[in-house]
Amino acid sequence: MAYGDYVVMRDLNFDIHRGEIFVIMGGSGCGKSTLLRHLTGLLHPATGQIFYDGVEFTGADDHDRNHMLRKFGVMFQGGALWSSMTLAENVAFPLEEFTDLSPEIIRETVELKLALVGLRGYEDFYPAEISGGMCKRASLARAMALDPDFLFFDEPSAGLDPVSARRLDELILQLRDSLGATIVIVTHELASIFAIADRALYLDVTTRTLGGLGSPNDLRAHSPNENLRLFLNRGVTVLRGAHDPATGSPFAGLPGSHQG
Ligand SMILES: Nc1ncnc2c1ncn2[C@@H]1O[C@H](COP(=O)(O)OP(=O)(O)OP(=O)(O)O)[C@@H](O)[C@H]1O
Ligand SMILES: [Mg+2]
């Protein structure tokens, strides 16, 4: 992956499994958003290919490519809603743009998607009239409008308080279970990584390549990559401070969780 002559990451060889929650993690500026932009077709790899269901995405012609894009739901970093539209209008937009569904069906679909993220009854609210956490959930509803097979979220819980962030994680787990979608999430928030990731990929900014791939617990305990171990262990103390142990921290019983 490169911007002009500037190589962000090289030799990224990995598979994402159908139906898993796959986390892309790493420090700020390592290239997480850049990778997500490649996976969703906004950027083209300097070299290499990307396949979905065995079909090459990177070299596909417009017809095939649009067909594949229809299966994607994306929430970009900072994933803002359109402020001049109500939540219902925001979620309806992709349906109006990309389908021939009748207004009645679109209205029902919008209600269903908003209900799925716990926003039943907020159809006619504007983004400015609801909380940041509710905006994030509405963005998820919009990303899910077209019943995507693949969902991509860039830092969905950024800027949320720990409780709202945790609720969003639970929502993402529920969505995976109810939709059966494959979910790719960019995050550097340890609580989210340990709570939701089936597998996580670490982009190592010092070597500019893949620094590890596996279950977060395995990586934290056994990865030969010291940067990665530090990355995954850095938060134990911080997170102990951020979570009330009485609520059942996901770190209870893990190595090092008695510290701090
Ligand atoms: N449009 C662009 N043109 C040139 N360089 C860019 C562009 N976008 C990002 N970069 C550079 O590429 C690198 C990776 O950026 P990227 O936004 O992918 O990082 P990130 O891991 O998502 O960071 P963060 O955690 O802060 O969101 C950074 O060095 C950044 O400065
Ligand atoms: Mg980013």
CSV table of C-alpha atoms and ligand atoms in Angstrom, one decimal:
chain,number,residue,atom,x,y,z
A,1,MET,CA,0.0,0.0,0.0
A,2,ALA,CA,1.5,3.3,-1.0
A,3,TYR,CA,0.7,7.0,-1.4
A,4,GLY,CA,2.9,7.9,-4.4
A,5,ASP,CA,6.4,7.0,-3.4
A,6,TYR,CA,5.5,6.6,0.3
A,7,VAL,CA,5.1,2.9,1.1
A,8,VAL,CA,2.8,2.6,4.1
A,9,MET,CA,2.8,-1.2,4.3
A,10,ARG,CA,4.2,-4.1,2.3
A,11,ASP,CA,3.8,-7.9,2.1
A,12,LEU,CA,0.4,-8.1,3.7
A,13,ASN,CA,-0.8,-11.6,3.0
A,14,PHE,CA,-3.8,-12.7,4.9
A,15,ASP,CA,-7.3,-14.3,4.7
A,16,ILE,CA,-10.4,-13.1,6.4
A,17,HIS,CA,-12.9,-15.9,7.2
A,18,ARG,CA,-16.5,-15.8,6.4
A,19,GLY,CA,-18.7,-14.8,9.4
A,20,GLU,CA,-15.8,-13.8,11.6
A,21,ILE,CA,-15.1,-10.5,13.4
A,22,PHE,CA,-11.7,-9.5,12.1
A,23,VAL,CA,-9.9,-6.6,13.7
A,24,ILE,CA,-7.2,-4.5,12.1
A,25,MET,CA,-5.1,-3.0,14.8
A,26,GLY,CA,-2.0,-1.0,15.4
A,27,GLY,CA,-0.7,2.4,16.5
A,28,SER,CA,-1.8,5.7,15.1
A,29,GLY,CA,-0.7,6.3,11.6
A,30,CYS,CA,0.4,2.7,10.9
A,31,GLY,CA,-2.0,2.3,8.0
A,32,LYS,CA,-5.3,0.8,9.4
A,33,SER,CA,-7.6,3.2,7.6
A,34,THR,CA,-5.4,2.9,4.5
A,35,LEU,CA,-5.9,-0.9,4.5
A,36,LEU,CA,-9.7,-0.5,5.0
A,37,ARG,CA,-9.7,1.8,2.0
A,38,HIS,CA,-8.0,-0.8,-0.1
A,39,LEU,CA,-10.4,-3.6,1.1
A,40,THR,CA,-13.4,-1.4,0.1
A,41,GLY,CA,-12.0,-0.4,-3.2
A,42,LEU,CA,-11.3,3.3,-2.5
A,43,LEU,CA,-7.6,2.8,-3.0
A,44,HIS,CA,-5.8,0.4,-5.4
A,45,PRO,CA,-2.8,-1.5,-4.1
A,46,ALA,CA,0.5,-0.4,-5.5
A,47,THR,CA,1.1,-4.2,-6.0
A,48,GLY,CA,-0.9,-7.2,-5.1
A,49,GLN,CA,-4.5,-8.4,-5.3
A,50,ILE,CA,-7.6,-8.6,-3.2
A,51,PHE,CA,-10.1,-11.4,-3.6
A,52,TYR,CA,-13.7,-11.8,-2.4
A,53,ASP,CA,-15.1,-15.4,-2.5
A,54,GLY,CA,-12.3,-16.3,-4.9
A,55,VAL,CA,-13.1,-13.5,-7.3
A,56,GLU,CA,-10.5,-10.9,-7.9
A,57,PHE,CA,-11.7,-7.5,-6.7
A,58,THR,CA,-8.7,-5.4,-7.6
A,59,GLY,CA,-8.7,-6.2,-11.3
A,60,ALA,CA,-12.5,-6.5,-11.7
A,61,ASP,CA,-14.3,-4.6,-14.5
A,62,ASP,CA,-16.9,-2.0,-13.5
A,63,HIS,CA,-19.8,-4.4,-13.7
A,64,ASP,CA,-18.2,-7.1,-11.5
A,65,ARG,CA,-16.8,-4.5,-9.2
A,66,ASN,CA,-20.2,-2.8,-8.7
A,67,HIS,CA,-21.8,-6.1,-8.1
A,68,MET,CA,-19.2,-6.8,-5.3
A,69,LEU,CA,-19.5,-3.3,-3.9
A,70,ARG,CA,-23.2,-3.9,-3.4
A,71,LYS,CA,-22.3,-6.5,-0.8
A,72,PHE,CA,-20.3,-4.1,1.3
A,73,GLY,CA,-21.5,-1.9,4.1
A,74,VAL,CA,-19.0,0.7,5.2
A,75,MET,CA,-18.6,3.1,8.1
A,76,PHE,CA,-15.6,5.3,7.7
A,77,GLN,CA,-13.5,6.9,10.4
A,78,GLY,CA,-15.5,9.7,12.0
A,79,GLY,CA,-18.4,8.1,10.0
A,80,ALA,CA,-20.6,11.2,10.0
A,81,LEU,CA,-24.3,11.1,9.2
A,82,TRP,CA,-25.7,13.8,6.9
A,83,SER,CA,-26.7,16.5,9.3
A,84,SER,CA,-29.4,17.9,7.1
A,85,MET,CA,-31.2,14.6,7.0
A,86,THR,CA,-33.2,12.8,9.6
A,87,LEU,CA,-32.0,9.4,10.8
A,88,ALA,CA,-34.6,7.7,8.6
A,89,GLU,CA,-33.5,9.7,5.6
A,90,ASN,CA,-29.9,8.9,6.3
A,91,VAL,CA,-30.6,5.1,6.4
A,92,ALA,CA,-33.0,5.4,3.4
A,93,PHE,CA,-30.4,7.1,1.2
A,94,PRO,CA,-28.4,4.0,0.1
A,95,LEU,CA,-31.7,2.1,-0.5
A,96,GLU,CA,-33.0,4.9,-2.7
A,97,GLU,CA,-29.7,5.2,-4.5
A,98,PHE,CA,-29.0,1.6,-5.2
A,99,THR,CA,-32.3,-0.3,-5.3
A,100,ASP,CA,-35.7,-0.1,-7.0
A,101,LEU,CA,-37.6,-0.8,-3.8
A,102,SER,CA,-40.9,1.0,-3.3
A,103,PRO,CA,-41.1,3.9,-0.8
A,104,GLU,CA,-43.3,1.7,1.4
A,105,ILE,CA,-40.7,-1.1,1.5
A,106,ILE,CA,-37.9,1.4,2.0
A,107,ARG,CA,-39.8,2.9,5.0
A,108,GLU,CA,-40.3,-0.5,6.5
A,109,THR,CA,-36.6,-1.5,5.9
A,110,VAL,CA,-35.4,1.8,7.5
A,111,GLU,CA,-37.6,1.2,10.6
A,112,LEU,CA,-36.2,-2.4,10.9
A,113,LYS,CA,-32.6,-1.3,10.6
A,114,LEU,CA,-33.0,1.5,13.2
A,115,ALA,CA,-34.8,-0.9,15.5
A,116,LEU,CA,-31.9,-3.4,15.1
A,117,VAL,CA,-29.5,-0.8,16.6
A,118,GLY,CA,-31.9,0.2,19.3
A,119,LEU,CA,-33.2,3.4,17.7
A,120,ARG,CA,-36.9,2.6,17.2
A,121,GLY,CA,-38.9,5.8,17.5
A,122,TYR,CA,-36.0,8.1,16.5
A,123,GLU,CA,-36.7,8.0,12.8
A,124,ASP,CA,-37.5,11.7,12.6
A,125,PHE,CA,-34.7,13.0,14.7
A,126,TYR,CA,-31.8,14.9,13.2
A,127,PRO,CA,-28.2,13.8,14.1
A,128,ALA,CA,-27.7,17.0,16.2
A,129,GLU,CA,-30.7,16.0,18.3
A,130,ILE,CA,-29.2,12.7,19.6
A,131,SER,CA,-26.1,11.6,21.5
A,132,GLY,CA,-22.8,10.7,19.9
A,133,GLY,CA,-23.3,7.0,20.7
A,134,MET,CA,-26.8,7.1,19.1
A,135,CYS,CA,-25.2,8.7,16.0
A,136,LYS,CA,-22.7,5.8,15.8
A,137,ARG,CA,-25.5,3.3,16.0
A,138,ALA,CA,-27.4,5.2,13.3
A,139,SER,CA,-24.3,5.0,11.2
A,140,LEU,CA,-24.2,1.3,11.7
A,141,ALA,CA,-27.8,1.1,10.6
A,142,ARG,CA,-27.0,3.0,7.5
A,143,ALA,CA,-24.0,0.7,6.7
A,144,MET,CA,-26.4,-2.2,7.1
A,145,ALA,CA,-29.1,-0.8,4.9
A,146,LEU,CA,-28.4,-3.0,1.9
A,147,ASP,CA,-28.0,-6.2,3.9
A,148,PRO,CA,-24.3,-6.4,3.2
A,149,ASP,CA,-22.3,-9.6,3.4
A,150,PHE,CA,-19.3,-7.7,4.5
A,151,LEU,CA,-19.3,-4.9,7.0
A,152,PHE,CA,-16.3,-2.5,7.4
A,153,PHE,CA,-16.1,-0.2,10.4
A,154,ASP,CA,-13.3,2.3,11.0
A,155,GLU,CA,-12.9,3.1,14.7
A,156,PRO,CA,-16.6,2.8,15.4
A,157,SER,CA,-16.3,3.4,19.2
A,158,ALA,CA,-13.8,6.3,19.0
A,159,GLY,CA,-15.0,9.2,21.1
A,160,LEU,CA,-17.5,7.3,23.1
A,161,ASP,CA,-17.4,6.9,26.8
A,162,PRO,CA,-16.4,3.4,28.0
A,163,VAL,CA,-20.0,2.3,28.7
A,164,SER,CA,-21.3,3.4,25.3
A,165,ALA,CA,-18.3,1.9,23.6
A,166,ARG,CA,-19.0,-1.4,25.3
A,167,ARG,CA,-22.7,-1.3,24.3
A,168,LEU,CA,-21.6,-0.7,20.7
A,169,ASP,CA,-19.3,-3.7,20.9
A,170,GLU,CA,-22.2,-5.8,22.2
A,171,LEU,CA,-24.3,-4.5,19.3
A,172,ILE,CA,-21.6,-5.5,16.8
A,173,LEU,CA,-21.5,-9.0,18.3
A,174,GLN,CA,-25.3,-9.3,18.0
A,175,LEU,CA,-25.3,-8.0,14.4
A,176,ARG,CA,-22.8,-10.6,13.4
A,177,ASP,CA,-24.9,-13.3,15.0
A,178,SER,CA,-28.2,-12.1,13.5
A,179,LEU,CA,-26.9,-11.1,10.0
A,180,GLY,CA,-24.2,-13.7,9.6
A,181,ALA,CA,-22.1,-11.0,8.0
A,182,THR,CA,-18.3,-10.9,7.9
A,183,ILE,CA,-17.2,-7.9,10.0
A,184,VAL,CA,-13.9,-6.1,9.5
A,185,ILE,CA,-13.2,-3.5,12.2
A,186,VAL,CA,-10.3,-1.1,12.6
A,187,THR,CA,-9.6,-0.2,16.2
A,188,HIS,CA,-6.8,0.4,18.6
A,189,GLU,CA,-9.1,0.1,21.6
A,190,LEU,CA,-8.0,-2.9,23.7
A,191,ALA,CA,-11.4,-3.4,25.3
A,192,SER,CA,-13.0,-3.7,21.9
A,193,ILE,CA,-10.3,-6.0,20.6
A,194,PHE,CA,-10.6,-8.5,23.4
A,195,ALA,CA,-14.3,-8.2,23.6
A,196,ILE,CA,-15.2,-8.8,19.9
A,197,ALA,CA,-12.3,-10.0,17.7
A,198,ASP,CA,-12.3,-13.6,16.6
A,199,ARG,CA,-8.9,-12.8,15.0
A,200,ALA,CA,-6.9,-9.6,14.9
A,201,LEU,CA,-4.2,-8.5,12.5
A,202,TYR,CA,-1.4,-6.2,13.8
A,203,LEU,CA,0.2,-3.7,11.4
A,204,ASP,CA,3.7,-3.0,12.7
A,205,VAL,CA,4.7,0.6,12.0
A,206,THR,CA,8.3,-0.1,12.7
A,207,THR,CA,8.7,-2.9,10.2
A,208,ARG,CA,6.0,-1.6,7.9
A,209,THR,CA,4.4,-5.0,7.5
A,210,LEU,CA,2.2,-7.5,9.2
A,211,GLY,CA,3.4,-8.0,12.8
A,212,GLY,CA,1.0,-10.8,13.7
A,213,LEU,CA,-2.4,-12.4,13.1
A,214,GLY,CA,-4.4,-14.6,15.5
A,215,SER,CA,-6.7,-14.5,18.4
A,216,PRO,CA,-6.0,-11.5,20.7
A,217,ASN,CA,-5.4,-13.7,23.7
A,218,ASP,CA,-2.9,-15.9,21.9
A,219,LEU,CA,-1.1,-12.9,20.4
A,220,ARG,CA,-0.8,-11.3,23.7
A,221,ALA,CA,0.6,-14.3,25.4
A,222,HIS,CA,2.7,-15.9,22.6
A,223,SER,CA,3.4,-13.5,19.8
A,224,PRO,CA,7.1,-13.4,18.9
A,225,ASN,CA,6.7,-9.8,18.0
A,226,GLU,CA,7.6,-7.7,20.9
A,227,ASN,CA,5.8,-4.5,19.6
A,228,LEU,CA,2.6,-6.5,19.3
A,229,ARG,CA,2.9,-8.0,22.8
A,230,LEU,CA,3.5,-4.5,24.2
A,231,PHE,CA,0.6,-3.1,22.2
A,232,LEU,CA,-1.7,-5.7,23.6
A,233,ASN,CA,-0.4,-5.5,27.1
A,234,ARG,CA,-0.1,-1.8,27.4
A,235,GLY,CA,-3.7,-1.4,28.3
A,236,VAL,CA,-4.0,-3.7,31.2
A,237,THR,CA,-3.3,-1.0,33.8
A,238,VAL,CA,-5.2,1.6,31.9
A,239,LEU,CA,-8.2,-0.6,31.4
A,240,ARG,CA,-8.3,-1.8,35.0
A,241,GLY,CA,-8.8,1.9,35.8
A,242,ALA,CA,-11.5,2.3,33.1
A,243,HIS,CA,-13.6,-0.7,34.1
A,244,ASP,CA,-15.3,-1.6,37.3
A,245,PRO,CA,-14.2,-5.1,38.1
A,246,ALA,CA,-17.6,-5.8,39.5
A,247,THR,CA,-19.2,-5.5,36.1
A,248,GLY,CA,-17.0,-8.4,34.9
A,249,SER,CA,-14.1,-7.1,33.0
A,250,PRO,CA,-13.2,-9.2,29.9
A,251,PHE,CA,-9.7,-9.2,31.4
A,252,ALA,CA,-10.5,-11.0,34.6
A,253,GLY,CA,-8.3,-14.1,34.9
A,254,LEU,CA,-6.0,-13.1,32.1
A,255,PRO,CA,-2.3,-13.0,32.7
A,256,GLY,CA,-1.4,-9.6,34.1
A,257,SER,CA,-4.9,-8.7,35.0
A,258,HIS,CA,-4.1,-8.6,38.7
A,259,GLN,CA,-1.8,-5.8,38.1
A,260,GLY,CA,-2.6,-2.1,38.4
B,1,LIG,N1,-4.3,10.6,1.4
B,1,LIG,C1,-3.1,10.4,1.9
B,1,LIG,N2,-2.0,10.9,1.2
B,1,LIG,C2,-0.7,10.7,1.7
B,1,LIG,N3,-0.4,10.0,2.8
B,1,LIG,C3,-1.5,9.6,3.5
B,1,LIG,C4,-2.8,9.8,3.1
B,1,LIG,N4,-3.6,9.2,4.1
B,1,LIG,C5,-2.8,8.7,5.0
B,1,LIG,N5,-1.5,8.9,4.7
B,1,LIG,C6,-0.4,8.5,5.5
B,1,LIG,O1,-0.3,7.1,5.5
B,1,LIG,C7,0.0,6.6,6.8
B,1,LIG,C8,-1.2,5.7,7.3
B,1,LIG,O2,-2.3,6.5,7.5
B,1,LIG,P1,-3.7,5.9,8.0
B,1,LIG,O3,-4.7,7.0,8.0
B,1,LIG,O4,-4.0,4.7,7.2
B,1,LIG,O5,-3.3,5.5,9.5
B,1,LIG,P2,-4.2,4.9,10.7
B,1,LIG,O6,-3.5,3.6,11.2
B,1,LIG,O7,-5.6,4.8,10.2
B,1,LIG,O8,-4.1,6.0,11.8
B,1,LIG,P3,-5.1,6.5,13.0
B,1,LIG,O9,-5.1,5.4,14.0
B,1,LIG,O10,-4.6,7.8,13.4
B,1,LIG,O11,-6.5,6.6,12.3
B,1,LIG,C9,0.2,7.8,7.7
B,1,LIG,O12,1.6,8.0,7.7
B,1,LIG,C10,-0.5,8.9,6.9
B,1,LIG,O13,0.2,10.2,7.1
B,2,MG,MG,-7.4,5.7,10.8
